[in-house]
């Protein structure tokens, strides 16, 4: 029983982080240039990133969810734009549905997948509402949530301005588009999705902790580094605890799923919920620590806040998994 | 990276689960006084006779020398079986004993260690003083050298179990001229020595748990000094090299049991309005969050043990676990009090352990003892994050 990554896993983390650092322009440049993620997604596919946890016989790399979680933690840490997560999940849906043609196309980088999420009905209009994410260059979108895992063709998109400038969002009539694949059993893919989004949120919690700590060491006021003031030290300590909690819990959930632990579903739900809180708390504190600079567009702090909000609403959101934790069997049952 | 247990570990789990289920005392633990000591030491003796005393102690000193994984298993199964808190054997087993193992002469080890393991002698800790709490190194209880004896005058406070203890690990100031850390000596104090007065302190739970201890020219042989004169601070810190965080498995398993009992409580109760508590999304959400946080606690315990297994002396990351856990315990019992509503005002149960109200009150101390949450945050900020002092 060991909770720390082995040498191969450490190497994977390092090489993924290197790729992200090298291949991605700065966030400001991405926004300014209207950067397209399509070419980058082809690169990710070539690196095997969409099939890291897929068996080799099915066109994947043959590693496990543990490696995928480590990768997606780096993706979260770098606030990478584009539909990396839904593309990975889309491949899983296709495989589960027995649609090897679509799976192969996704794993090969020829087909990209966005997320489609339900939005609440309004008082004026009881019709089904949808918001679709990162689908502007995607052939397909995945609908993944409690009781549901299917791939549909990308419907006609009506773009909307998104709080997160690096995420494209659109209204669409998802019910009117064609279905491509339906996974007979959504739960395993949903749990996988929960662990990977938890990994991304862990990356955000860690990145914002590190950004705050660096600034607290560097910024001087009243003749001393502001990190020497106890109030700020204590806030930073809370960020450290949140990040540690997020990483431990995500690791535990990933290991539980990989090893078929009967309480793994509870761990996945817990990870979905608590990593969101950790990322949001840390992203907010990070803005605060940077003072007025933290509230500018030019400083990166806001991107972490905004990305956390987007991730909160994927795969049916955070509220449903939270309430379903209550319905799970006791974790003490053997 | 894995969560797997070997076949040998699984056999060990079966063995200890069986033994604990059959042997954990079923009668309630008395909360204070000599009958509490008899109860605690009888349980310690029973564990010793079955070969389960000192599970993290090296075998050469009578311990079981279990691997970290097996320690985790023991502590988890112990809590699952409803095993009692360590009680008054705690200081000897978890603190004084390991300090003696790390730093004492062989004759002290040969005399004291078996007596701790067998439940013959209870130890207490004479560290904190009225003027030296978080700033322990500023302690003032004075020890003057008189021939081959130390003459001790001063006062300790928050000494758990001083009223039933036979020995005390005592920190005294033997040199007030240099820096505060460099004039402290660690000495074994015989609690039956003349000049010692013990006054129990009643806690908000109604139980007398801590004590004040007064020393009026108490004579202690210099042969009872552990480590060198004036090197007591490093002796006190040497226990840190022992603790790998496995004992957290017991505490967090107990908290898991508490949260499950909370959920059961919620399912059976109503609000004053007559509405079922579990019809409230707010209450369900709080309980679900507690359940999730208990899973997080388990995960952090595993991460902490994995990390400390790799080093000689565990690092400051343990402060993150202590901090999170103390506040989580408080949130759980706060939730219990809220679920009970007005009924929480009636003191339930006879013993602290089976009373929601008294456990709620007891856990106010969780963020204070063994390093306040504020001190833990300072440690995390300075030693984990490297923020400037």
XYZ file of C-alpha atoms in Angstrom:
723
model
C 0.000 0.000 0.000
C 1.716 3.129 -1.243
C 0.216 6.459 -2.111
C 3.101 8.116 -3.864
C 3.879 7.971 -7.597
C 6.610 5.623 -8.811
C 9.456 6.693 -11.104
C 7.508 6.041 -14.316
C 4.587 8.065 -13.058
C 6.873 10.919 -12.001
C 8.398 10.870 -15.513
C 4.942 10.993 -17.069
C 4.040 14.028 -15.000
C 7.240 15.805 -15.904
C 6.998 15.128 -19.638
C 3.324 16.163 -19.749
C 4.086 19.398 -17.953
C 6.930 20.044 -20.414
C 4.671 19.532 -23.415
C 2.071 21.902 -21.987
C 4.653 24.541 -21.195
C 6.198 24.350 -24.652
C 3.166 23.993 -26.864
C 0.695 26.418 -25.342
C 0.857 30.161 -25.916
C 0.235 32.427 -22.930
C -3.367 32.688 -21.886
C -3.525 36.348 -22.824
C -2.217 35.536 -26.286
C -4.792 32.775 -26.637
C -7.612 35.153 -25.878
C -6.204 37.895 -28.087
C -5.614 35.631 -31.088
C -8.733 33.482 -30.746
C -6.471 30.461 -30.475
C -7.756 27.222 -31.941
C -7.111 24.108 -29.907
C -7.608 21.730 -32.838
C -3.937 21.352 -33.789
C -2.973 20.976 -30.169
C -5.596 18.259 -29.729
C -4.036 16.332 -32.607
C -0.766 16.522 -30.721
C -2.430 15.236 -27.563
C -3.860 12.323 -29.550
C -0.443 11.554 -31.014
C 0.960 11.438 -27.490
C -1.725 8.886 -26.575
C -3.349 11.212 -24.074
C -6.930 10.311 -25.001
C -6.300 6.609 -24.546
C -3.811 6.505 -21.684
C -6.109 4.274 -19.635
C -7.510 2.329 -22.585
C -6.254 -1.199 -23.213
C -3.781 -1.580 -26.054
C -6.127 -4.008 -27.770
C -8.600 -1.123 -28.057
C -6.082 1.355 -29.418
C -4.934 2.815 -26.114
C -1.665 2.962 -24.232
C -2.604 0.336 -21.630
C -1.872 2.434 -18.539
C -4.477 3.090 -15.850
C -6.727 5.794 -14.446
C -3.909 6.609 -12.039
C -1.743 7.788 -14.936
C -4.699 9.584 -16.522
C -5.376 11.399 -13.279
C -1.739 12.475 -13.040
C -1.927 13.783 -16.616
C -5.172 15.651 -16.074
C -3.810 17.199 -12.899
C -1.149 18.841 -15.110
C -3.803 19.819 -17.636
C -5.765 21.465 -14.821
C -2.687 23.100 -13.389
C -1.942 24.709 -16.766
C -5.603 25.695 -17.286
C -5.369 24.155 -20.758
C -8.239 25.292 -22.960
C -10.087 22.979 -25.296
C -12.105 19.787 -25.024
C -9.435 17.388 -23.751
C -11.634 15.800 -21.090
C -14.800 15.317 -23.171
C -12.714 13.884 -26.023
C -11.240 11.284 -23.673
C -14.683 10.507 -22.266
C -16.178 10.364 -25.759
C -13.732 7.613 -26.676
C -14.817 5.661 -23.582
C -18.494 6.044 -24.492
C -17.806 4.836 -28.015
C -15.863 1.823 -26.745
C -18.555 0.947 -24.229
C -21.151 1.163 -26.996
C -19.090 -1.146 -29.204
C -18.506 1.624 -31.772
C -14.840 0.928 -32.511
C -14.848 3.125 -35.634
C -15.722 6.238 -33.665
C -13.404 5.247 -30.813
C -10.483 4.829 -33.188
C -11.207 8.167 -34.840
C -11.254 9.922 -31.466
C -8.111 8.223 -30.172
C -6.386 9.093 -33.432
C -7.200 12.785 -33.110
C -9.467 12.877 -36.174
C -12.623 13.434 -34.162
C -12.923 15.863 -31.261
C -15.707 15.841 -28.671
C -17.284 18.665 -26.624
C -19.557 18.575 -23.566
C -23.332 19.073 -23.678
C -24.983 19.964 -20.391
C -28.617 20.582 -19.523
C -29.590 23.988 -18.231
C -32.704 24.602 -16.127
C -36.002 25.431 -17.808
C -37.004 29.056 -17.431
C -40.338 30.494 -16.364
C -41.005 31.670 -19.919
C -39.999 28.562 -21.763
C -40.388 25.024 -20.529
C -38.443 23.606 -23.486
C -35.267 21.684 -22.839
C -32.273 24.015 -22.645
C -28.702 23.024 -23.263
C -25.302 24.589 -22.990
C -22.540 23.094 -25.087
C -18.872 23.574 -24.240
C -15.777 23.635 -26.472
C -17.732 22.248 -29.388
C -16.985 24.957 -31.964
C -14.462 22.667 -33.648
C -15.867 19.363 -32.406
C -17.654 16.788 -34.542
C -19.393 15.247 -31.562
C -20.530 16.144 -28.075
C -20.827 13.842 -25.077
C -23.796 13.901 -22.734
C -22.593 12.404 -19.471
C -24.399 12.508 -16.157
C -26.179 10.326 -13.608
C -27.888 7.595 -15.637
C -26.719 8.872 -19.028
C -23.649 8.437 -21.250
C -24.069 9.059 -24.963
C -22.393 10.622 -27.970
C -24.343 12.822 -30.368
C -23.416 14.835 -33.415
C -22.606 18.440 -32.645
C -25.842 20.373 -33.169
C -26.072 23.840 -34.645
C -24.400 26.138 -32.149
C -25.572 29.583 -31.056
C -22.426 30.987 -29.381
C -22.738 32.689 -26.001
C -20.132 34.758 -24.190
C -18.673 32.626 -21.442
C -17.415 33.830 -18.055
C -14.255 31.879 -18.951
C -12.900 33.538 -22.078
C -10.859 30.422 -22.785
C -13.912 28.159 -22.936
C -16.297 28.392 -25.857
C -19.933 28.019 -24.909
C -23.064 27.838 -27.029
C -26.770 27.219 -26.786
C -27.965 24.343 -28.932
C -30.875 22.034 -29.483
C -29.219 18.769 -28.492
C -32.442 16.784 -28.667
C -32.714 17.499 -32.370
C -29.336 16.089 -33.337
C -28.396 12.535 -34.259
C -27.261 9.967 -31.719
C -23.974 8.229 -32.473
C -23.357 5.898 -29.521
C -24.958 5.061 -26.212
C -23.018 3.383 -23.398
C -25.198 0.663 -21.865
C -23.827 1.336 -18.389
C -23.054 5.035 -17.759
C -21.785 4.742 -14.187
C -18.202 3.570 -14.788
C -17.640 6.341 -17.339
C -19.236 8.923 -15.066
C -16.985 7.867 -12.180
C -13.992 8.086 -14.462
C -15.094 11.577 -15.455
C -15.481 12.572 -11.817
C -11.936 11.430 -11.028
C -10.448 13.256 -14.007
C -12.256 16.511 -13.331
C -11.196 16.131 -9.694
C -7.629 15.794 -10.944
C -7.985 18.999 -12.976
C -9.405 20.825 -9.969
C -6.530 19.505 -7.865
C -4.137 21.024 -10.397
C -5.959 24.341 -10.069
C -5.865 24.168 -6.254
C -2.125 23.509 -6.379
C -1.338 26.115 -9.034
C -3.147 28.856 -7.132
C -1.520 27.821 -3.861
C 1.900 28.028 -5.507
C 1.129 31.340 -7.179
C 0.043 32.831 -3.856
C 3.064 31.493 -1.983
C 5.464 32.853 -4.590
C 3.845 36.272 -4.419
C 3.696 36.319 -0.622
C 7.437 35.668 -0.535
C 8.196 38.314 -3.111
C 5.863 41.244 -2.494
C 7.153 43.767 0.045
C 5.063 46.221 1.992
C 5.754 47.975 5.272
C 9.400 47.015 4.857
C 8.888 43.256 4.804
C 7.620 40.452 2.587
C 3.863 40.258 3.068
C 4.147 36.505 3.647
C 5.603 37.335 7.049
C 2.223 38.655 8.205
C 0.373 35.973 10.115
C -3.060 36.519 8.571
C -1.647 35.811 5.128
C 0.441 32.902 6.421
C -2.679 31.306 7.801
C -4.595 31.790 4.565
C -1.723 30.201 2.678
C -1.693 27.318 5.158
C -5.388 26.739 4.486
C -4.634 26.670 0.755
C -1.950 24.058 1.403
C -4.398 21.887 3.326
C -7.057 22.166 0.605
C -4.540 21.200 -2.080
C -3.215 18.282 -0.018
C -6.771 17.112 0.632
C -7.661 17.367 -3.053
C -4.622 15.428 -4.210
C -4.962 12.684 -1.601
C -8.673 12.225 -2.236
C -8.320 12.163 -6.025
C -5.497 9.622 -5.753
C -7.579 7.504 -3.411
C -10.578 7.596 -5.748
C -8.442 6.702 -8.786
C -6.788 3.797 -6.973
C -10.128 2.591 -5.669
C -11.637 2.484 -9.165
C -8.581 0.799 -10.660
C -8.534 -1.842 -7.925
C -12.299 -2.398 -7.942
C -12.750 -1.322 -4.322
C -16.420 -1.572 -3.435
C -16.365 1.880 -1.884
C -14.753 3.485 -4.927
C -18.036 5.086 -6.090
C -18.288 6.958 -2.789
C -14.682 8.110 -3.158
C -15.357 9.332 -6.716
C -18.389 11.315 -5.578
C -16.425 12.746 -2.651
C -13.590 13.735 -4.970
C -16.005 15.444 -7.404
C -17.472 17.563 -4.650
C -14.522 18.384 -2.429
C -11.977 19.170 -5.134
C -14.376 21.767 -6.473
C -14.473 23.428 -3.059
C -10.698 23.269 -2.751
C -10.110 24.782 -6.181
C -12.646 27.539 -5.681
C -11.383 28.450 -2.211
C -7.783 28.528 -3.387
C -8.517 30.376 -6.632
C -10.393 33.051 -4.692
C -7.703 33.385 -2.033
C -5.128 33.699 -4.795
C -6.941 36.725 -6.231
C -7.132 38.259 -2.763
C -3.427 37.752 -2.097
C -2.508 39.603 -5.268
C -4.426 42.672 -4.217
C -5.666 44.897 -7.003
C -3.338 43.182 -9.467
C -5.328 39.982 -8.895
C -8.473 41.631 -10.193
C -7.006 42.648 -13.558
C -7.447 40.809 -16.829
C -3.715 40.984 -17.410
C -2.860 38.922 -14.338
C -3.628 35.217 -14.717
C -5.387 34.759 -11.392
C -8.878 35.258 -12.822
C -8.462 32.395 -15.322
C -8.255 29.896 -12.466
C -11.430 31.208 -10.908
C -13.277 31.134 -14.208
C -12.091 27.662 -15.191
C -13.149 26.332 -11.797
C -16.648 27.658 -12.417
C -16.846 25.961 -15.812
C -15.660 22.637 -14.403
C -18.306 22.909 -11.672
C -21.106 22.422 -14.197
C -19.791 19.528 -16.245
C -21.236 16.018 -16.133
C -24.399 17.182 -14.454
C -22.714 19.493 -11.955
C -21.729 19.154 -8.319
C -25.064 19.135 -6.509
C -26.275 15.749 -7.754
C -23.119 13.873 -6.702
C -23.222 15.615 -3.326
C -26.770 14.530 -2.590
C -26.111 11.017 -3.832
C -23.259 10.648 -1.311
C -26.021 10.482 1.265
C -27.591 7.482 -0.483
C -24.379 5.445 -0.646
C -23.851 2.496 1.704
C -21.733 3.187 4.761
C -18.000 3.204 3.969
C -17.546 0.999 7.030
C -19.455 -1.907 5.486
C -17.110 -4.706 4.499
C 1.124 3.359 -6.358
C -1.548 1.068 -4.940
C -4.002 0.417 -2.150
C -3.391 -3.306 -2.101
C -2.749 -5.394 0.925
C -0.651 -8.525 0.662
C -2.093 -11.930 1.527
C -0.088 -11.859 4.754
C -1.578 -8.466 5.615
C -5.084 -9.734 4.931
C -4.428 -12.714 7.218
C -3.221 -10.296 9.857
C -6.407 -8.262 9.451
C -8.555 -11.363 9.934
C -6.535 -12.360 13.001
C -6.778 -8.982 14.723
C -10.390 -8.431 13.738
C -11.323 -11.706 15.383
C -9.306 -11.008 18.502
C -10.564 -7.445 18.874
C -14.199 -8.408 18.331
C -13.880 -11.001 21.071
C -11.811 -8.946 23.497
C -12.641 -5.245 23.273
C -14.230 -4.397 26.633
C -17.999 -4.063 26.413
C -18.575 -2.383 29.780
C -18.393 1.425 29.589
C -15.146 3.146 30.454
C -15.259 5.234 33.646
C -14.422 8.856 32.874
C -12.053 9.704 35.735
C -10.175 8.651 38.843
C -8.632 5.396 40.073
C -11.458 3.240 38.657
C -10.666 4.711 35.231
C -7.024 3.771 35.710
C -7.935 0.201 36.705
C -10.162 -0.090 33.621
C -7.542 1.326 31.233
C -4.637 -0.690 32.638
C -6.694 -3.903 32.654
C -7.365 -3.441 28.931
C -3.693 -2.686 28.323
C -2.742 -5.858 30.210
C -5.161 -7.925 28.159
C -3.635 -6.599 24.937
C -0.139 -7.297 26.296
C -0.988 -10.881 27.235
C -2.350 -11.500 23.753
C 0.814 -10.063 22.205
C -0.722 -6.802 20.951
C 0.984 -4.254 23.199
C 3.393 -1.692 21.729
C 2.430 -2.392 18.150
C 4.757 0.280 16.794
C 7.557 -0.326 19.313
C 10.673 -2.237 18.236
C 10.625 -5.900 19.235
C 13.892 -5.572 21.165
C 11.968 -3.454 23.707
C 9.011 -5.787 23.937
C 6.970 -4.245 21.182
C 5.375 -5.979 18.235
C 7.426 -4.052 15.647
C 4.613 -4.149 13.109
C 5.134 -2.777 9.601
C 3.438 0.541 8.863
C 0.786 -1.220 6.811
C 0.027 -3.627 9.638
C -0.130 -0.765 12.100
C -2.713 0.882 9.851
C -4.659 -2.364 9.830
C -4.501 -2.715 13.611
C -5.677 0.838 14.255
C -8.507 0.580 11.727
C -9.756 -2.749 13.086
C -9.396 -1.460 16.631
C -11.764 1.414 15.908
C -14.146 -0.779 13.915
C -14.443 -3.079 16.912
C -15.327 -0.084 19.068
C -12.047 -0.143 20.964
C -11.729 2.538 23.643
C -9.544 5.599 23.327
C -6.075 4.849 24.683
C -6.959 6.494 27.944
C -4.379 6.936 30.641
C -1.949 4.463 29.078
C -1.627 6.866 26.166
C 1.296 8.959 27.397
C 3.422 5.944 28.273
C 2.708 4.129 25.002
C 2.802 6.995 22.557
C 5.097 9.549 24.153
C 7.193 8.709 27.196
C 7.935 5.159 26.079
C 9.130 6.150 22.600
C 11.239 8.942 24.129
C 12.907 6.474 26.448
C 13.507 4.136 23.514
C 15.105 6.960 21.543
C 17.220 8.589 24.256
C 17.309 6.829 27.643
C 20.014 4.651 29.208
C 19.546 0.892 29.048
C 18.696 0.573 32.743
C 15.825 3.067 32.414
C 14.570 1.214 29.348
C 14.800 -2.176 31.029
C 12.877 -0.926 34.043
C 10.199 1.281 32.531
C 9.369 -0.088 29.108
C 7.962 -3.464 30.197
C 5.943 -1.773 32.923
C 4.385 0.563 30.351
C 3.555 -2.254 27.951
C 2.049 -4.438 30.635
C -0.120 -1.668 32.040
C 1.685 -1.688 35.386
C 2.653 1.980 35.381
C 0.757 4.991 34.132
C 2.703 8.003 32.889
C 1.741 11.631 32.574
C 3.351 14.559 30.825
C 4.696 17.588 32.704
C 5.274 19.991 29.847
C 2.825 22.922 29.690
C 2.757 25.639 32.325
C 0.381 28.517 32.981
C 2.888 30.843 31.264
C 4.173 28.299 28.739
C 1.562 26.824 26.419
C 2.156 27.318 22.716
C 5.501 28.827 23.707
C 6.556 25.698 25.570
C 10.250 26.545 25.418
C 9.642 29.509 27.713
C 8.865 27.102 30.574
C 9.981 28.209 34.031
C 9.693 25.260 36.427
C 13.122 25.448 37.951
C 15.522 22.622 38.756
C 18.592 23.498 40.806
C 21.473 21.051 41.030
C 22.236 19.925 44.594
C 24.905 17.221 44.550
C 23.463 14.232 42.714
C 19.916 15.518 42.849
C 17.781 18.078 41.074
C 15.587 20.209 43.315
C 12.448 21.137 41.409
C 10.119 24.029 42.196
C 7.361 25.272 39.957
C 4.072 24.323 38.370
C 2.733 22.384 35.430
C -0.779 22.511 34.022
C -2.955 20.534 31.552
C -1.250 17.390 32.755
C -3.612 14.598 31.718
C -3.969 11.816 34.295
C -1.488 13.277 36.802
C -3.885 12.175 39.545
C -3.510 8.487 38.620
C 0.025 8.420 37.199
C 3.088 6.806 38.777
C 5.731 8.539 36.604
C 5.968 11.789 34.720
C 8.054 12.926 31.777
C 9.005 16.304 33.156
C 10.635 19.277 31.415
C 12.458 21.638 33.773
C 14.650 24.673 33.384
C 18.176 23.926 34.517
C 19.786 26.981 32.941
C 18.139 30.394 32.684
C 21.181 32.232 31.346
C 21.325 31.202 27.686
C 18.619 30.879 25.015
C 15.344 29.425 26.242
C 15.675 26.185 24.237
C 19.170 25.440 25.526
C 18.436 25.421 29.264
C 15.796 22.658 29.433
C 16.259 19.189 30.894
C 14.022 16.106 30.450
C 13.749 14.109 33.628
C 11.751 11.102 34.853
C 9.741 12.313 37.839
C 8.427 9.881 40.454
C 4.890 11.118 41.167
C 5.050 9.704 44.717
C 8.032 11.913 45.627
C 7.482 14.336 48.534
C 6.599 17.922 47.579
C 4.284 17.108 44.676
C 0.681 18.261 44.860
C -1.831 17.334 42.178
C -5.061 19.299 41.695
C -7.540 17.973 39.125
C -9.176 20.511 36.791
C -12.824 20.098 35.905
C -13.434 20.446 32.182
C -16.485 21.814 30.396
C -17.669 18.246 29.953
C -17.982 17.973 33.717
C -15.112 15.481 33.871
C -11.865 15.980 35.785
C -9.380 15.111 33.087
C -6.447 17.491 33.335
C -4.535 18.503 36.445
C -2.358 21.223 37.830
C 0.814 19.829 39.366
C 2.776 21.844 41.952
C 6.413 21.118 42.828
C 7.767 22.368 46.143
C 11.478 21.511 46.299
C 10.917 18.052 44.902
C 14.151 16.029 44.886
C 14.815 13.977 41.771
C 18.017 11.938 41.347
C 20.169 13.211 38.473
C 20.293 9.598 37.327
C 16.694 10.122 36.188
C 17.718 12.708 33.611
C 17.196 11.379 30.088
C 19.722 12.674 27.598
C 22.190 15.268 28.808
C 21.546 18.111 31.219
C 20.224 21.106 29.230
C 19.568 18.920 26.184
C 15.938 18.288 27.138
C 14.427 20.130 24.197
C 15.988 17.727 21.712
C 14.890 14.801 23.903
C 11.294 16.069 23.836
C 11.492 16.435 20.041
C 12.858 12.920 19.583
C 9.383 11.417 19.844
C 8.647 13.079 16.523
C 10.989 10.604 14.885
C 8.719 7.817 16.061
C 5.265 8.891 15.058
C 4.473 7.892 11.484
C 0.823 8.927 11.469
C -0.558 5.395 11.596
C -2.466 6.122 14.808
C -4.590 8.546 12.793
C -6.190 5.486 11.269
C -7.876 4.788 14.602
C -9.052 8.339 15.100
C -10.402 8.758 11.593
C -12.127 5.372 11.641
C -13.831 6.409 14.869
C -14.888 9.640 13.214
C -16.269 7.649 10.303
C -18.351 5.644 12.799
C -19.537 8.908 14.353
C -20.621 10.321 10.990
C -22.486 7.104 10.162
C -24.252 7.358 13.529
C -25.102 10.963 12.672
C -26.676 9.846 9.417
C -28.700 7.221 11.277
C -29.722 9.862 13.797
C -30.869 12.176 11.018
C -32.933 9.418 9.417
C -34.880 8.901 12.639
C -35.496 12.471 13.732
C -37.750 15.340 12.875
C -37.543 19.098 13.192
C -39.850 20.929 15.588
C -42.079 21.667 12.599
C -42.679 17.936 12.277
C -40.737 17.711 9.006
C -38.343 14.791 8.637
C -34.778 16.014 8.900
C -33.750 14.033 5.822
C -36.320 15.890 3.719
C -34.118 18.955 4.091
C -31.569 19.346 1.306
C -29.513 21.515 3.600
C -29.187 18.769 6.196
C -28.586 16.061 3.615
C -25.969 18.265 2.030
C -24.163 18.780 5.341
C -24.167 15.107 6.192
C -23.019 14.175 2.701
C -20.212 16.698 3.006
C -19.134 15.189 6.326
C -19.153 11.724 4.793
C -17.037 13.010 1.891
C -14.628 14.750 4.271
C -14.178 11.534 6.234
C -13.157 9.808 2.991
C -10.755 12.689 2.364
C -9.362 12.200 5.878
C -8.723 8.524 5.181
C -6.984 9.419 1.933
C -4.824 12.024 3.681
C -3.879 9.480 6.344
C -2.678 7.046 3.667
C -0.781 9.810 1.894
C 0.811 10.911 5.166
C 1.917 7.398 6.095
C 3.295 6.766 2.596
C 5.290 9.968 2.817
C 6.614 9.415 6.333
C 7.567 5.828 5.488
C 10.243 7.221 3.205
C 12.040 9.418 5.741
C 13.869 8.975 9.043
C 11.980 11.785 10.737
C 8.491 12.653 9.513
C 8.244 16.153 8.108
C 5.953 19.063 8.951
C 3.262 17.835 6.543
C 1.707 16.020 9.506
C 0.486 19.419 10.657
C -1.874 19.544 7.662
C -3.488 16.298 8.715
C -3.796 17.334 12.378
C -5.304 20.673 11.412
C -7.845 19.233 8.984
C -8.810 16.433 11.339
C -9.352 18.589 14.427
C -11.670 20.949 12.562
C -13.508 18.052 10.918
C -14.162 16.428 14.284
C -15.637 19.684 15.521
C -17.845 20.063 12.443
C -19.165 16.543 12.931
C -20.165 17.092 16.533
C -21.565 20.544 15.762
C -23.771 18.864 13.197
C -24.892 16.326 15.783
C -25.904 19.076 18.177
C -27.857 20.807 15.417
C -29.655 17.635 14.404
C -30.739 17.119 17.993
C -32.173 20.632 18.107
C -33.601 21.574 21.498
C -33.014 17.997 22.660
C -29.285 18.720 22.538
C -29.712 20.690 25.750
C -30.385 17.515 27.731
C -27.163 15.859 28.791
C -27.523 12.354 27.439
C -25.741 9.193 28.532
C -23.749 8.487 31.666
C -20.277 8.529 30.188
C -18.724 11.161 27.963
C -18.180 8.706 25.140
C -21.852 7.860 24.683
C -23.104 11.418 24.991
C -23.477 13.622 21.897
C -23.602 16.691 24.126
C -20.503 15.896 26.113
C -18.510 14.751 23.092
C -19.457 18.025 21.392
C -18.086 19.899 24.417
C -15.041 17.630 24.648
C -13.978 18.390 21.100
C -13.538 22.089 21.749
C -10.121 20.889 22.905
C -9.364 19.259 19.549
C -8.133 22.507 17.992
C -6.187 23.442 21.147
C -4.307 20.398 22.490
C -1.195 18.902 20.847
C -0.532 22.183 19.082
C -3.306 24.721 18.509
C -4.729 25.111 15.027
C -3.068 28.509 14.891
C 0.316 26.971 15.635
C -0.337 24.223 13.078
C -1.037 26.918 10.481
C 2.199 28.667 11.447
C 4.104 25.392 11.015
C 2.512 24.738 7.628
C 3.211 28.282 6.455
C 6.810 28.372 7.676
C 8.004 24.797 7.279
C 5.870 23.347 4.481
C 5.453 26.460 2.329
C 8.681 28.225 3.334
C 7.053 31.582 3.955
C 9.311 34.142 5.626
C 9.213 34.400 9.425
